[in-house]
C-alpha positions as a printed Julia matrix, in Angstrom:
44×3 Matrix{Float64}:
 103.68  -198.89   -3.91
 103.84  -201.77   -1.41
 104.81  -201.56    2.22
 107.25  -198.86    3.39
 110.77  -200.05    4.19
 110.5   -198.8     7.77
 107.89  -197.07    9.89
 110.44  -195.89   12.44
 110.39  -192.06   12.22
 113.96  -191.87   13.57
 115.29  -194.02   10.7
 113.32  -191.97    8.16
 114.68  -188.74    9.67
 118.26  -190.08    9.49
 117.82  -191.04    5.83
 116.32  -187.65    4.98
 119.09  -185.76    6.8
 121.73  -187.84    4.99
 120.19  -187.01    1.61
 119.89  -183.31    2.5
 123.52  -183.1     3.67
 124.73  -184.92    0.54
 122.85  -182.46   -1.69
 124.17  -179.46    0.27
 127.76  -180.7     0.07
 127.37  -181.3    -3.67
 126.02  -177.79   -4.17
 128.8   -176.19   -2.12
 131.42  -178.16   -4.06
 129.93  -176.97   -7.36
 129.87  -173.37   -6.1
 133.52  -173.63   -5.01
 134.52  -175.04   -8.39
 132.65  -172.24  -10.17
 134.38  -169.64   -8.0
 137.8   -171.19   -8.66
 137.28  -171.37  -12.44
 135.16  -168.23  -12.79
 135.76  -166.82  -16.3
 134.0   -163.53  -15.52
 136.17  -162.69  -12.49
 138.5   -159.74  -13.03
 142.13  -160.6   -12.45
 143.69  -158.24   -9.93
């Protein structure tokens, strides 16, 4: 696949952590939206 963009493990770790945090925030936002617009929730 050619040469890697960087061989610096710190840069690779930063990129991986950024991707992981972005995915986690996206999941939590989806969960919050589902809880807000939950059609199965009983109205009190």
